[in-house]
Short mmCIF file of C-alpha atoms in Angstrom, two decimals:
data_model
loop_
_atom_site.label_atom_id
_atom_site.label_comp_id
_atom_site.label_asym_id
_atom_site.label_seq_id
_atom_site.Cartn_x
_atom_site.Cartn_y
_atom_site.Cartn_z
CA UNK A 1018 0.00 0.00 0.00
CA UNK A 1019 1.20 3.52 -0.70
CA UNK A 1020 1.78 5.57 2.48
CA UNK A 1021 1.95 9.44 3.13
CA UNK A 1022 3.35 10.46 5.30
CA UNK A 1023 2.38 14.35 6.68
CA UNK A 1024 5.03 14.96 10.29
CA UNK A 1025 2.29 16.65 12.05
CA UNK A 1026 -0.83 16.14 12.90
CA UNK A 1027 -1.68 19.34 14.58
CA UNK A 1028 0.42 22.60 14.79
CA UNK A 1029 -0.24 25.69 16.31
CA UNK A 1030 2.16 28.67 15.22
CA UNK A 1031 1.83 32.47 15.99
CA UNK A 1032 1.15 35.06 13.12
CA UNK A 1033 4.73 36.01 11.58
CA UNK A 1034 6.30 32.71 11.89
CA UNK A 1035 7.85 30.21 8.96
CA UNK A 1036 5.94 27.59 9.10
CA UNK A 1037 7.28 24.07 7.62
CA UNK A 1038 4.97 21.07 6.43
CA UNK A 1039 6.48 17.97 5.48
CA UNK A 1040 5.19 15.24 3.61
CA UNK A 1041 7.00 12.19 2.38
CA UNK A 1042 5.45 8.89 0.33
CA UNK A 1043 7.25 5.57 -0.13
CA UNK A 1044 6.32 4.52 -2.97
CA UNK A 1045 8.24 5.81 -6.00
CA UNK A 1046 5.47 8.80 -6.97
CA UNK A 1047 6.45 11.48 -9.26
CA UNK A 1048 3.60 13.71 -8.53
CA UNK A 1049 3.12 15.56 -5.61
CA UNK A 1050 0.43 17.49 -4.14
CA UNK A 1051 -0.73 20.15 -1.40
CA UNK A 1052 -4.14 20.81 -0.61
CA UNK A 1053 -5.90 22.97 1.73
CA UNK A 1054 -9.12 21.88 3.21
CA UNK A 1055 -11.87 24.33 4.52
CA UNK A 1056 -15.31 23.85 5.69
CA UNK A 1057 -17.74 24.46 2.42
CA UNK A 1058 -15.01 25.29 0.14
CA UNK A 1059 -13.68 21.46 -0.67
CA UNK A 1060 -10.40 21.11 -1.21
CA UNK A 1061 -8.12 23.61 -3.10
CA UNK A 1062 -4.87 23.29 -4.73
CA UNK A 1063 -1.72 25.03 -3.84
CA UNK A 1064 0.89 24.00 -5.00
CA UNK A 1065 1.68 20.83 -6.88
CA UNK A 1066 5.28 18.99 -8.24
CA UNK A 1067 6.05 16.62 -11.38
CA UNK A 1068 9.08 16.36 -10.72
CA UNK A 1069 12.78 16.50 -8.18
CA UNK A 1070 12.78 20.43 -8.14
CA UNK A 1071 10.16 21.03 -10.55
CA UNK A 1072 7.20 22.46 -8.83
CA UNK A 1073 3.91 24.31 -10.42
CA UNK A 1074 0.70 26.80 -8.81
CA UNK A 1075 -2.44 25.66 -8.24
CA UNK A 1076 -5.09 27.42 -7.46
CA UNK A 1077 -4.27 29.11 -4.11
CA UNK A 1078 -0.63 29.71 -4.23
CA UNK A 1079 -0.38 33.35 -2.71
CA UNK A 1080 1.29 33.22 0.67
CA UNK A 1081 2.96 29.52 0.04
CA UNK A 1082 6.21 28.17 -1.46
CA UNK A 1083 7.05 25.04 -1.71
CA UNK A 1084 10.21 22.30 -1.86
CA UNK A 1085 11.05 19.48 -3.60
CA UNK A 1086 14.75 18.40 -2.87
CA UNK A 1087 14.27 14.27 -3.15
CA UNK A 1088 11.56 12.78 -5.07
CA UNK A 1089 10.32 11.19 -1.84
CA UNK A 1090 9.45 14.61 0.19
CA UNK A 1091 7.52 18.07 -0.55
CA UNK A 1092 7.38 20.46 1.94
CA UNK A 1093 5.10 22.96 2.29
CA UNK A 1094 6.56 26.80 3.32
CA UNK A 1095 4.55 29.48 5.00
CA UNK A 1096 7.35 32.56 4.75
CA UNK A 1097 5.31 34.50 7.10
CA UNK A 1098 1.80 32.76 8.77
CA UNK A 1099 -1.38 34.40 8.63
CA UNK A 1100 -4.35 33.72 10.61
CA UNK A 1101 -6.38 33.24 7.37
CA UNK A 1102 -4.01 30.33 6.51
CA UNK A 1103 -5.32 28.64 10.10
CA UNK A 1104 -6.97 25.34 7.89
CA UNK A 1105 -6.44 21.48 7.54
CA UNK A 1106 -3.77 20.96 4.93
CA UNK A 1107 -3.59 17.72 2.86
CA UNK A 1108 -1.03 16.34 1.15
CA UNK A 1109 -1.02 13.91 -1.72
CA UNK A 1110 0.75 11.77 -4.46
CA UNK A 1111 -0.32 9.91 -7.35
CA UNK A 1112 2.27 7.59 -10.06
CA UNK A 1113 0.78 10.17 -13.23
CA UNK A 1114 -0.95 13.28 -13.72
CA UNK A 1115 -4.73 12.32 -15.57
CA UNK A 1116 -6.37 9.68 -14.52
CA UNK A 1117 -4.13 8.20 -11.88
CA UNK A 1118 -5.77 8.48 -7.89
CA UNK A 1119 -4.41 10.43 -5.01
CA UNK A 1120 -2.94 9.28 -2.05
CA UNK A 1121 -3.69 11.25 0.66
CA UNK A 1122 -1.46 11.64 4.08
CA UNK A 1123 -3.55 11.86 7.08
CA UNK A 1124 -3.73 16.04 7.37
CA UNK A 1125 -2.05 18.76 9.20
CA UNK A 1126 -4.27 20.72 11.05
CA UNK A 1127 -2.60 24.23 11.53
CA UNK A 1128 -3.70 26.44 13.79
CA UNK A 1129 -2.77 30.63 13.42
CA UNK A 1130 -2.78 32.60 16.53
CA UNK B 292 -11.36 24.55 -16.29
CA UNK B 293 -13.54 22.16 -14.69
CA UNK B 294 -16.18 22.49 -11.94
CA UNK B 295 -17.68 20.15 -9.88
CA UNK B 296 -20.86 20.50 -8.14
CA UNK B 297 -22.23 18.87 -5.03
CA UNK B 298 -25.91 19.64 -4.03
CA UNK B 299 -26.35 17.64 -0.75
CA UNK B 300 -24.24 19.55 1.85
CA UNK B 301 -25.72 16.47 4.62
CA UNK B 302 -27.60 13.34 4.22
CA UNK B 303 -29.12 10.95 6.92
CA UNK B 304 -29.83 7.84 5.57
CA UNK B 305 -30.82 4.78 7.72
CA UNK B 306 -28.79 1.73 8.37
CA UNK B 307 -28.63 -1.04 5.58
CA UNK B 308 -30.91 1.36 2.93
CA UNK B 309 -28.83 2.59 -0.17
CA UNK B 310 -27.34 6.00 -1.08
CA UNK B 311 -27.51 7.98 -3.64
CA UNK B 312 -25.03 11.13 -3.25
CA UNK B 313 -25.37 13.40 -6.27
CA UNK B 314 -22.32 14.61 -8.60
CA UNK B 315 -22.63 17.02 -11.38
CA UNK B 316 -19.58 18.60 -13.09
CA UNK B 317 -18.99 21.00 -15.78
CA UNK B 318 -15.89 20.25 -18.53
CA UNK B 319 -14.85 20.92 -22.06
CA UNK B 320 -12.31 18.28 -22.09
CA UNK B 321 -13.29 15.79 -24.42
CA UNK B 322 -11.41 13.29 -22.54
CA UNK B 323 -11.86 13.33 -18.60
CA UNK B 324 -12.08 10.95 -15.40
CA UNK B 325 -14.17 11.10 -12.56
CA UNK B 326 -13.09 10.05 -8.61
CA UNK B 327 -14.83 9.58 -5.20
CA UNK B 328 -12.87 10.19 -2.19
CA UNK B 329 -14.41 9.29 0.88
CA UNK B 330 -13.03 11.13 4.59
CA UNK B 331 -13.81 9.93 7.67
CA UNK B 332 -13.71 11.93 10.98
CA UNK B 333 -10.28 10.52 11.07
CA UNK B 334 -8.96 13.24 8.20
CA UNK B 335 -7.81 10.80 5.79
CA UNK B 336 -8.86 10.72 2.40
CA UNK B 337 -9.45 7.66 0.55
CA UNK B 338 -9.95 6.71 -2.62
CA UNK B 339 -13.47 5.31 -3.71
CA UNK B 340 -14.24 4.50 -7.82
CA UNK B 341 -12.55 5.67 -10.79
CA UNK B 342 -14.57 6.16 -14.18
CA UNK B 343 -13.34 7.05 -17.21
CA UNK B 344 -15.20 8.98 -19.96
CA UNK B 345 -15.06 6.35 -22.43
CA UNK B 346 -15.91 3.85 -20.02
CA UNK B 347 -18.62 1.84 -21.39
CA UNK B 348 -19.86 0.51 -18.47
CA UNK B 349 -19.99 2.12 -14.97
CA UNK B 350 -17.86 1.63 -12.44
CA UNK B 351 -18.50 -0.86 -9.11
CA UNK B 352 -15.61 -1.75 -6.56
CA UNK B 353 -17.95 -4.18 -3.39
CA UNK B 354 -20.86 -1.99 -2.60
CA UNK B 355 -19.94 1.23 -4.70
CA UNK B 356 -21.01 2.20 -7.79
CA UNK B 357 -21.18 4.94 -10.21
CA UNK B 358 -24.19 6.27 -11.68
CA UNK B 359 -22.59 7.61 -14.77
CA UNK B 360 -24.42 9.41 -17.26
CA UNK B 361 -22.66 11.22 -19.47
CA UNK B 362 -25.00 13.76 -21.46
CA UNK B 363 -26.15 15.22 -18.47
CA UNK B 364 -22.70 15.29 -17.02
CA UNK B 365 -23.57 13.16 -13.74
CA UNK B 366 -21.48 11.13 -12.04
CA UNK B 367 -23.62 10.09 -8.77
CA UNK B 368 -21.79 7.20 -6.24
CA UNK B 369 -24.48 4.59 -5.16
CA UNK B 370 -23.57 2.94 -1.80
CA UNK B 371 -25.70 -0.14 -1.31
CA UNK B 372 -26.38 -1.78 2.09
CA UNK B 373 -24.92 1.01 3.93
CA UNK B 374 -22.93 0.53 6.89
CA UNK B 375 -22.43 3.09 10.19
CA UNK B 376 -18.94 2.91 8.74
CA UNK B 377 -20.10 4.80 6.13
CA UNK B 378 -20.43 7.90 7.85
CA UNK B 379 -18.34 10.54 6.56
CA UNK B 380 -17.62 13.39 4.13
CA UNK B 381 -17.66 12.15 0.12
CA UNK B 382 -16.00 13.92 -2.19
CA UNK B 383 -16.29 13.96 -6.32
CA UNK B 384 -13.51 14.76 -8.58
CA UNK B 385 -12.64 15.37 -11.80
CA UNK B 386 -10.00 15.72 -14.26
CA UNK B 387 -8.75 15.78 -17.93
CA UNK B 388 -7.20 12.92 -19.06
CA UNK B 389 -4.36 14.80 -20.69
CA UNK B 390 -2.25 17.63 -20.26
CA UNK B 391 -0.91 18.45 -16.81
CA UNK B 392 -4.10 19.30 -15.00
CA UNK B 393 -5.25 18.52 -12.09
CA UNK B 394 -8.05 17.00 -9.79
CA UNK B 395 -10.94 19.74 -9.33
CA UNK B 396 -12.56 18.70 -6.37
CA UNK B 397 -16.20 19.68 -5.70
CA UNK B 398 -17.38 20.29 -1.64
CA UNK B 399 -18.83 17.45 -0.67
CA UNK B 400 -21.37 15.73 1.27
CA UNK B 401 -21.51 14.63 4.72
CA UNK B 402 -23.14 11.36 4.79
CA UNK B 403 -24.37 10.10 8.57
CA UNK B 404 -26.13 6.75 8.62
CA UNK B 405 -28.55 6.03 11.34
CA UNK B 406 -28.66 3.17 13.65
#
């Protein structure tokens, strides 16, 4: 079975601070994914990456980078949190782009104080 | 662009009856798939059914299927039997089959089934 892999579960930060989310799947994916979650709004992309280093916007990107050093991990980078980024982030891989499902990690829920 | 819409915000359904939770979606892509996610409480999201376009026939995996009906761009997930397992958010999805797009979710529908 494919396994994501997000390193928190919950996280509380204060407004100003660099946030990092990591996320890391074992099974050989090229495509990875961050998503945030919110309550009537479904999921939205943020950012997404083909490729080692290669990375692309999604729908949402403003106030996010991202990181893709080794194939396995992409981490997610709030430069400077916001309480309006306070959400449940998801993050995903799939083998292809198209028709090819997500795997999903198990969520961050961030918290902005 | 796609869109995906999903009418039912909540659904109670009683133990052991069937569900229908509705999917419409909006594409030009002459070439597209379709997805259910399901998420329980626990924050996971898993993957449901797949159906292709082109598909002839619709897609069952155990007690899921998909209501697929392509002219009127619906793509509704049947649960038979349902179980209190079954209680959690559903999500529809879709994408084009080429090109480097990706998933548009829609979202969702809180299912809770009833003892």
């Amino acid at each position: 079975d494919v396994k994501v892999t997000q390193s928190s579960r919950y996280l509380v930060k204060r407004t100003g601070e660099k946030v990092f989310l990591e996320c890391v799947q074992d099974m050989d994916h090229e495509n990875m994914f961050w998503y945030r979650q919110d309550p009537g709004l479904g999921l939205r992309l943020i950012y997404f990456s083909y490729d080692v280093k290669m990375k692309e916007k999604g729908d949402i990107p403003e106030g996010y980078s991202v990181s893709r050093e080794k194939k396995e991990r992409f981490s997610l980078i709030l430069e400077s949190a916001s309480t309006n980024q306070t959400s449940m982030y998801l993050c995903a891989s799939s083998r292809q782009l198209g028709n090819s499902p997500l795997h999903f990690g198990n969520g961050t829920r961030l918290t902005v104080t | 662009a796609q869109k995906i819409t999903q009418t039912q915000p909540g659904m109670f359904v009683q133990e052991k009856e069937a569900v229908t939770l509705d999917c419409t979606y909006d594409t030009s892509d002459p070439s597209y798939g379709l997805f259910w996610y399901k998420q329980p409480s626990s924050g996971e999201m898993i993957f449901l059914i797949y159906q292709g376009s082109y598909d002839q026939q619709n897609a069952t995996e155990g007690r899921y299927s998909l209501n697929f009906q392509k002219a009127r761009k619906s793509a509704n997930l049947v649960i038979s039997a349902s179980q209190l397992g079954d209680s959690a958010m559903y999500f529809c999805a879709t994408v084009p089959n080429f090109g480097n797009e990706k998933l548009t979710f829609g979202t969702g529908t809180r299912l809770t089934i009833i003892p």
